[in-house]
Amino acid sequence: ADTNKANNRGTTPLLIAAESGHQEVATLLISNGADVNKATNDGATPLYVAVVEGHQEIAALILSNGADTNKANNRGTTPLLIAAESGHQEVATLLISNGADVNKATNDGATPLYVAVVEGHQEIAALILSNGADTNKAN
């Protein structure tokens, strides 16, 4: 079976497993050749959807199998920005420790620091600042 076969929206089996929190299924798919960086038509990757849902273990699995930490969707939104916006501190820490760019902005100019501040996630803002966020980068 083709583990990378997508539907008409570009959704793959691995993306569904990552979004649903099915770690054993994700592991099986990856071990059978699923592309951890294959994105949907709107640019969402398995890592991106795992972060949206706060699935830290699946995010770690995908990262350990070569996921691009900074791959953004079509709006320029990165997994770190989503973690910062959603308040997923452990996931944000995981992403940063795997090379996430703390200053990478969306197409509209929003940075992970900006969204952490807007959403009131003080610990994530502090984490991002301690990892080199540019406090003068305008939104």
Short mmCIF file of N, CA and C in Angstrom, two decimals:
data_model
loop_
_atom_site.label_atom_id
_atom_site.label_comp_id
_atom_site.label_asym_id
_atom_site.label_seq_id
_atom_site.Cartn_x
_atom_site.Cartn_y
_atom_site.Cartn_z
N ALA A 1 0.84 -1.20 0.00
CA ALA A 1 0.00 0.00 0.00
C ALA A 1 0.87 1.25 0.00
N ASP A 2 0.39 2.29 -0.64
CA ASP A 2 1.11 3.56 -0.71
C ASP A 2 0.77 4.39 0.54
N THR A 3 1.73 4.48 1.46
CA THR A 3 1.50 5.21 2.71
C THR A 3 1.41 6.71 2.51
N ASN A 4 1.78 7.20 1.33
CA ASN A 4 1.74 8.64 1.06
C ASN A 4 0.57 9.04 0.16
N LYS A 5 -0.32 8.11 -0.15
CA LYS A 5 -1.48 8.41 -0.99
C LYS A 5 -2.39 9.39 -0.26
N ALA A 6 -2.70 10.48 -0.92
CA ALA A 6 -3.51 11.55 -0.30
C ALA A 6 -4.89 11.62 -0.95
N ASN A 7 -5.84 12.19 -0.19
CA ASN A 7 -7.16 12.45 -0.77
C ASN A 7 -7.10 13.75 -1.57
N ASN A 8 -8.26 14.22 -2.03
CA ASN A 8 -8.27 15.42 -2.89
C ASN A 8 -7.89 16.70 -2.15
N ARG A 9 -7.79 16.66 -0.82
CA ARG A 9 -7.33 17.82 -0.05
C ARG A 9 -5.85 17.70 0.31
N GLY A 10 -5.25 16.58 -0.11
CA GLY A 10 -3.85 16.35 0.18
C GLY A 10 -3.60 15.70 1.53
N THR A 11 -4.65 15.22 2.16
CA THR A 11 -4.53 14.59 3.47
C THR A 11 -4.03 13.15 3.32
N THR A 12 -2.95 12.83 4.04
CA THR A 12 -2.38 11.49 4.01
C THR A 12 -2.78 10.70 5.26
N PRO A 13 -2.59 9.39 5.23
CA PRO A 13 -2.86 8.60 6.44
C PRO A 13 -2.04 9.07 7.65
N LEU A 14 -0.77 9.44 7.44
CA LEU A 14 0.04 9.90 8.57
C LEU A 14 -0.52 11.19 9.16
N LEU A 15 -0.99 12.09 8.33
CA LEU A 15 -1.57 13.32 8.84
C LEU A 15 -2.80 13.02 9.70
N ILE A 16 -3.62 12.09 9.27
CA ILE A 16 -4.80 11.72 10.04
C ILE A 16 -4.39 11.10 11.38
N ALA A 17 -3.40 10.21 11.36
CA ALA A 17 -2.93 9.58 12.59
C ALA A 17 -2.35 10.62 13.54
N ALA A 18 -1.59 11.57 13.01
CA ALA A 18 -0.98 12.63 13.84
C ALA A 18 -2.05 13.51 14.45
N GLU A 19 -3.04 13.87 13.67
CA GLU A 19 -4.13 14.73 14.15
C GLU A 19 -4.99 14.03 15.20
N SER A 20 -5.18 12.74 15.02
CA SER A 20 -6.06 11.97 15.91
C SER A 20 -5.36 11.46 17.16
N GLY A 21 -4.04 11.56 17.21
CA GLY A 21 -3.30 11.11 18.38
C GLY A 21 -3.02 9.62 18.39
N HIS A 22 -3.04 8.99 17.24
CA HIS A 22 -2.80 7.55 17.14
C HIS A 22 -1.31 7.28 16.92
N GLN A 23 -0.55 7.26 18.02
CA GLN A 23 0.90 7.14 17.93
C GLN A 23 1.34 5.80 17.33
N GLU A 24 0.71 4.71 17.72
CA GLU A 24 1.11 3.41 17.18
C GLU A 24 0.87 3.33 15.68
N VAL A 25 -0.22 3.90 15.21
CA VAL A 25 -0.50 3.92 13.78
C VAL A 25 0.52 4.81 13.07
N ALA A 26 0.83 5.96 13.66
CA ALA A 26 1.83 6.85 13.07
C ALA A 26 3.18 6.15 12.97
N THR A 27 3.56 5.44 14.01
CA THR A 27 4.83 4.69 14.01
C THR A 27 4.83 3.65 12.89
N LEU A 28 3.74 2.92 12.75
CA LEU A 28 3.61 1.92 11.69
C LEU A 28 3.73 2.56 10.31
N LEU A 29 3.03 3.66 10.10
CA LEU A 29 3.08 4.33 8.80
C LEU A 29 4.49 4.83 8.49
N ILE A 30 5.14 5.45 9.47
CA ILE A 30 6.50 5.96 9.26
C ILE A 30 7.46 4.81 8.95
N SER A 31 7.33 3.71 9.67
CA SER A 31 8.22 2.57 9.43
C SER A 31 7.97 1.92 8.07
N ASN A 32 6.84 2.25 7.47
CA ASN A 32 6.52 1.74 6.13
C ASN A 32 6.63 2.81 5.05
N GLY A 33 7.39 3.87 5.35
CA GLY A 33 7.73 4.84 4.32
C GLY A 33 6.91 6.10 4.24
N ALA A 34 6.05 6.37 5.20
CA ALA A 34 5.26 7.61 5.16
C ALA A 34 6.19 8.82 5.24
N ASP A 35 5.93 9.80 4.40
CA ASP A 35 6.73 11.02 4.33
C ASP A 35 6.28 11.98 5.44
N VAL A 36 7.17 12.23 6.41
CA VAL A 36 6.81 13.08 7.55
C VAL A 36 6.67 14.55 7.17
N ASN A 37 7.12 14.94 5.99
CA ASN A 37 7.02 16.34 5.56
C ASN A 37 5.98 16.57 4.48
N LYS A 38 5.23 15.54 4.09
CA LYS A 38 4.22 15.71 3.04
C LYS A 38 3.07 16.55 3.57
N ALA A 39 2.79 17.63 2.87
CA ALA A 39 1.79 18.60 3.32
C ALA A 39 0.47 18.46 2.55
N THR A 40 -0.59 18.94 3.18
CA THR A 40 -1.90 19.01 2.52
C THR A 40 -1.87 20.15 1.50
N ASN A 41 -2.96 20.31 0.78
CA ASN A 41 -3.04 21.38 -0.22
C ASN A 41 -2.87 22.76 0.40
N ASP A 42 -3.24 22.92 1.69
CA ASP A 42 -3.07 24.22 2.35
C ASP A 42 -1.77 24.31 3.15
N GLY A 43 -0.93 23.29 3.00
CA GLY A 43 0.40 23.36 3.59
C GLY A 43 0.57 22.75 4.96
N ALA A 44 -0.46 22.13 5.51
CA ALA A 44 -0.35 21.52 6.84
C ALA A 44 0.41 20.19 6.74
N THR A 45 1.37 20.01 7.62
CA THR A 45 2.15 18.77 7.68
C THR A 45 1.69 17.93 8.87
N PRO A 46 2.13 16.67 8.94
CA PRO A 46 1.81 15.87 10.13
C PRO A 46 2.30 16.54 11.42
N LEU A 47 3.48 17.15 11.40
CA LEU A 47 3.97 17.85 12.59
C LEU A 47 3.03 18.99 12.96
N TYR A 48 2.64 19.77 11.99
CA TYR A 48 1.75 20.92 12.20
C TYR A 48 0.46 20.48 12.89
N VAL A 49 -0.18 19.43 12.38
CA VAL A 49 -1.46 19.02 12.97
C VAL A 49 -1.27 18.38 14.34
N ALA A 50 -0.16 17.68 14.55
CA ALA A 50 0.13 17.13 15.88
C ALA A 50 0.27 18.26 16.89
N VAL A 51 0.91 19.36 16.49
CA VAL A 51 1.09 20.52 17.37
C VAL A 51 -0.25 21.20 17.63
N VAL A 52 -1.06 21.36 16.59
CA VAL A 52 -2.39 21.96 16.76
C VAL A 52 -3.17 21.23 17.84
N GLU A 53 -3.08 19.91 17.84
CA GLU A 53 -3.83 19.09 18.79
C GLU A 53 -3.10 18.89 20.12
N GLY A 54 -1.87 19.37 20.22
CA GLY A 54 -1.10 19.22 21.45
C GLY A 54 -0.56 17.82 21.69
N HIS A 55 -0.40 17.05 20.64
CA HIS A 55 0.10 15.67 20.75
C HIS A 55 1.63 15.67 20.78
N GLN A 56 2.18 15.90 21.96
CA GLN A 56 3.63 16.03 22.13
C GLN A 56 4.38 14.76 21.71
N GLU A 57 3.88 13.59 22.09
CA GLU A 57 4.58 12.34 21.78
C GLU A 57 4.63 12.11 20.27
N ILE A 58 3.55 12.40 19.59
CA ILE A 58 3.54 12.23 18.13
C ILE A 58 4.44 13.27 17.48
N ALA A 59 4.42 14.48 17.98
CA ALA A 59 5.33 15.51 17.46
C ALA A 59 6.78 15.05 17.61
N ALA A 60 7.12 14.49 18.77
CA ALA A 60 8.48 14.00 19.01
C ALA A 60 8.82 12.86 18.04
N LEU A 61 7.88 11.95 17.83
CA LEU A 61 8.08 10.85 16.89
C LEU A 61 8.36 11.38 15.49
N ILE A 62 7.54 12.30 15.05
CA ILE A 62 7.67 12.85 13.70
C ILE A 62 9.00 13.61 13.57
N LEU A 63 9.35 14.39 14.58
CA LEU A 63 10.62 15.11 14.56
C LEU A 63 11.80 14.15 14.52
N SER A 64 11.74 13.07 15.28
CA SER A 64 12.85 12.11 15.30
C SER A 64 12.99 11.37 13.98
N ASN A 65 12.00 11.49 13.13
CA ASN A 65 12.05 10.86 11.81
C ASN A 65 12.25 11.87 10.68
N GLY A 66 12.78 13.04 11.03
CA GLY A 66 13.21 13.99 10.01
C GLY A 66 12.25 15.09 9.62
N ALA A 67 11.23 15.34 10.41
CA ALA A 67 10.30 16.42 10.08
C ALA A 67 11.01 17.77 10.09
N ASP A 68 10.63 18.63 9.17
CA ASP A 68 11.16 20.00 9.09
C ASP A 68 10.42 20.85 10.13
N THR A 69 11.13 21.23 11.17
CA THR A 69 10.55 21.99 12.28
C THR A 69 9.98 23.33 11.85
N ASN A 70 10.54 23.91 10.81
CA ASN A 70 10.15 25.26 10.38
C ASN A 70 9.25 25.28 9.15
N LYS A 71 8.77 24.12 8.71
CA LYS A 71 7.91 24.09 7.52
C LYS A 71 6.56 24.71 7.86
N ALA A 72 6.24 25.77 7.16
CA ALA A 72 5.01 26.53 7.42
C ALA A 72 3.90 26.12 6.46
N ASN A 73 2.66 26.43 6.86
CA ASN A 73 1.55 26.21 5.95
C ASN A 73 1.50 27.36 4.94
N ASN A 74 0.47 27.38 4.10
CA ASN A 74 0.39 28.38 3.04
C ASN A 74 0.24 29.81 3.56
N ARG A 75 -0.14 29.97 4.82
CA ARG A 75 -0.26 31.30 5.43
C ARG A 75 1.03 31.69 6.15
N GLY A 76 2.03 30.81 6.10
CA GLY A 76 3.30 31.09 6.75
C GLY A 76 3.32 30.73 8.22
N THR A 77 2.30 30.01 8.68
CA THR A 77 2.21 29.64 10.09
C THR A 77 3.05 28.39 10.35
N THR A 78 3.98 28.50 11.30
CA THR A 78 4.84 27.38 11.65
C THR A 78 4.28 26.60 12.84
N PRO A 79 4.77 25.39 13.05
CA PRO A 79 4.36 24.65 14.25
C PRO A 79 4.65 25.42 15.54
N LEU A 80 5.78 26.13 15.63
CA LEU A 80 6.08 26.88 16.85
C LEU A 80 5.06 27.98 17.08
N LEU A 81 4.66 28.67 16.04
CA LEU A 81 3.66 29.72 16.21
C LEU A 81 2.35 29.14 16.73
N ILE A 82 1.96 27.98 16.22
CA ILE A 82 0.74 27.32 16.69
C ILE A 82 0.87 26.92 18.16
N ALA A 83 2.02 26.36 18.54
CA ALA A 83 2.24 25.98 19.94
C ALA A 83 2.19 27.20 20.84
N ALA A 84 2.78 28.31 20.39
CA ALA A 84 2.77 29.55 21.17
C ALA A 84 1.36 30.10 21.31
N GLU A 85 0.60 30.04 20.25
CA GLU A 85 -0.77 30.55 20.25
C GLU A 85 -1.69 29.69 21.12
N SER A 86 -1.47 28.38 21.08
CA SER A 86 -2.34 27.43 21.78
C SER A 86 -1.97 27.20 23.23
N GLY A 87 -0.80 27.67 23.64
CA GLY A 87 -0.36 27.48 25.02
C GLY A 87 0.25 26.12 25.29
N HIS A 88 0.72 25.44 24.26
CA HIS A 88 1.35 24.13 24.41
C HIS A 88 2.84 24.31 24.72
N GLN A 89 3.15 24.59 26.00
CA GLN A 89 4.52 24.91 26.38
C GLN A 89 5.49 23.76 26.16
N GLU A 90 5.10 22.54 26.52
CA GLU A 90 5.99 21.40 26.34
C GLU A 90 6.28 21.17 24.86
N VAL A 91 5.29 21.35 24.03
CA VAL A 91 5.47 21.19 22.59
C VAL A 91 6.38 22.30 22.06
N ALA A 92 6.18 23.52 22.53
CA ALA A 92 7.04 24.63 22.12
C ALA A 92 8.49 24.35 22.49
N THR A 93 8.71 23.84 23.70
CA THR A 93 10.06 23.48 24.14
C THR A 93 10.66 22.41 23.23
N LEU A 94 9.88 21.40 22.91
CA LEU A 94 10.32 20.34 22.00
C LEU A 94 10.71 20.91 20.64
N LEU A 95 9.88 21.78 20.10
CA LEU A 95 10.15 22.36 18.79
C LEU A 95 11.42 23.20 18.80
N ILE A 96 11.58 24.03 19.82
CA ILE A 96 12.77 24.87 19.92
C ILE A 96 14.02 24.00 20.06
N SER A 97 13.94 22.95 20.86
CA SER A 97 15.10 22.07 21.03
C SER A 97 15.43 21.31 19.75
N ASN A 98 14.49 21.29 18.81
CA ASN A 98 14.72 20.65 17.51
C ASN A 98 14.94 21.67 16.40
N GLY A 99 15.28 22.90 16.78
CA GLY A 99 15.69 23.89 15.79
C GLY A 99 14.64 24.84 15.27
N ALA A 100 13.49 24.93 15.92
CA ALA A 100 12.46 25.87 15.45
C ALA A 100 12.99 27.29 15.52
N ASP A 101 12.72 28.05 14.47
CA ASP A 101 13.14 29.46 14.38
C ASP A 101 12.16 30.32 15.17
N VAL A 102 12.63 30.89 16.28
CA VAL A 102 11.76 31.68 17.16
C VAL A 102 11.34 33.01 16.53
N ASN A 103 11.99 33.41 15.45
CA ASN A 103 11.66 34.68 14.81
C ASN A 103 10.93 34.54 13.47
N LYS A 104 10.62 33.32 13.06
CA LYS A 104 9.96 33.12 11.77
C LYS A 104 8.52 33.62 11.84
N ALA A 105 8.20 34.57 10.99
CA ALA A 105 6.89 35.21 11.00
C ALA A 105 5.96 34.62 9.94
N THR A 106 4.67 34.79 10.17
CA THR A 106 3.66 34.40 9.18
C THR A 106 3.71 35.37 8.01
N ASN A 107 2.93 35.08 6.97
CA ASN A 107 2.84 35.98 5.82
C ASN A 107 2.33 37.36 6.23
N ASP A 108 1.56 37.42 7.33
CA ASP A 108 1.03 38.69 7.84
C ASP A 108 1.96 39.36 8.84
N GLY A 109 3.09 38.72 9.15
CA GLY A 109 4.07 39.31 10.05
C GLY A 109 4.00 38.90 11.51
N ALA A 110 3.07 38.02 11.88
CA ALA A 110 2.97 37.59 13.27
C ALA A 110 4.11 36.62 13.60
N THR A 111 4.74 36.82 14.75
CA THR A 111 5.81 35.94 15.21
C THR A 111 5.32 35.08 16.37
N PRO A 112 6.05 34.02 16.70
CA PRO A 112 5.67 33.23 17.88
C PRO A 112 5.60 34.08 19.15
N LEU A 113 6.53 35.00 19.33
CA LEU A 113 6.49 35.87 20.51
C LEU A 113 5.22 36.71 20.52
N TYR A 114 4.89 37.30 19.39
CA TYR A 114 3.70 38.14 19.28
C TYR A 114 2.44 37.36 19.68
N VAL A 115 2.26 36.15 19.13
CA VAL A 115 1.02 35.42 19.45
C VAL A 115 1.02 34.92 20.89
N ALA A 116 2.18 34.58 21.44
CA ALA A 116 2.24 34.17 22.85
C ALA A 116 1.81 35.32 23.75
N VAL A 117 2.24 36.53 23.42
CA VAL A 117 1.88 37.72 24.20
C VAL A 117 0.39 38.02 24.04
N VAL A 118 -0.10 38.02 22.82
CA VAL A 118 -1.52 38.30 22.56
C VAL A 118 -2.42 37.33 23.32
N GLU A 119 -2.02 36.06 23.36
CA GLU A 119 -2.83 35.03 24.03
C GLU A 119 -2.57 34.94 25.53
N GLY A 120 -1.61 35.72 26.04
CA GLY A 120 -1.33 35.74 27.47
C GLY A 120 -0.55 34.54 27.99
N HIS A 121 0.21 33.90 27.13
CA HIS A 121 1.00 32.73 27.53
C HIS A 121 2.39 33.18 27.96
N GLN A 122 2.48 33.63 29.21
CA GLN A 122 3.70 34.23 29.75
C GLN A 122 4.89 33.26 29.71
N GLU A 123 4.67 32.00 30.11
CA GLU A 123 5.77 31.04 30.14
C GLU A 123 6.32 30.79 28.74
N ILE A 124 5.45 30.72 27.77
CA ILE A 124 5.90 30.49 26.39
C ILE A 124 6.62 31.73 25.88
N ALA A 125 6.11 32.91 26.19
CA ALA A 125 6.80 34.14 25.80
C ALA A 125 8.21 34.16 26.40
N ALA A 126 8.33 33.79 27.67
CA ALA A 126 9.65 33.76 28.33
C ALA A 126 10.56 32.73 27.66
N LEU A 127 10.02 31.57 27.32
CA LEU A 127 10.78 30.53 26.63
C LEU A 127 11.30 31.05 25.29
N ILE A 128 10.44 31.68 24.54
CA ILE A 128 10.82 32.21 23.22
C ILE A 128 11.86 33.31 23.37
N LEU A 129 11.66 34.19 24.34
CA LEU A 129 12.65 35.25 24.59
C LEU A 129 14.00 34.68 24.98
N SER A 130 14.00 33.66 25.83
CA SER A 130 15.26 33.08 26.29
C SER A 130 15.98 32.31 25.18
N ASN A 131 15.29 32.09 24.07
CA ASN A 131 15.90 31.41 22.94
C ASN A 131 16.15 32.33 21.76
N GLY A 132 16.24 33.64 22.05
CA GLY A 132 16.71 34.58 21.04
C GLY A 132 15.67 35.32 20.24
N ALA A 133 14.44 35.40 20.72
CA ALA A 133 13.42 36.14 19.98
C ALA A 133 13.81 37.61 19.85
N ASP A 134 13.55 38.16 18.68
CA ASP A 134 13.80 39.57 18.40
C ASP A 134 12.61 40.38 18.93
N THR A 135 12.83 41.14 20.00
CA THR A 135 11.74 41.91 20.61
C THR A 135 11.35 43.13 19.78
N ASN A 136 12.14 43.46 18.79
CA ASN A 136 11.84 44.63 17.96
C ASN A 136 11.23 44.28 16.62
N LYS A 137 10.99 43.00 16.38
CA LYS A 137 10.41 42.59 15.10
C LYS A 137 8.94 43.01 15.09
N ALA A 138 8.59 43.86 14.17
CA ALA A 138 7.23 44.41 14.11
C ALA A 138 6.27 43.39 13.54
N ASN A 139 5.01 43.49 13.97
CA ASN A 139 3.96 42.63 13.42
C ASN A 139 3.28 43.37 12.30
#
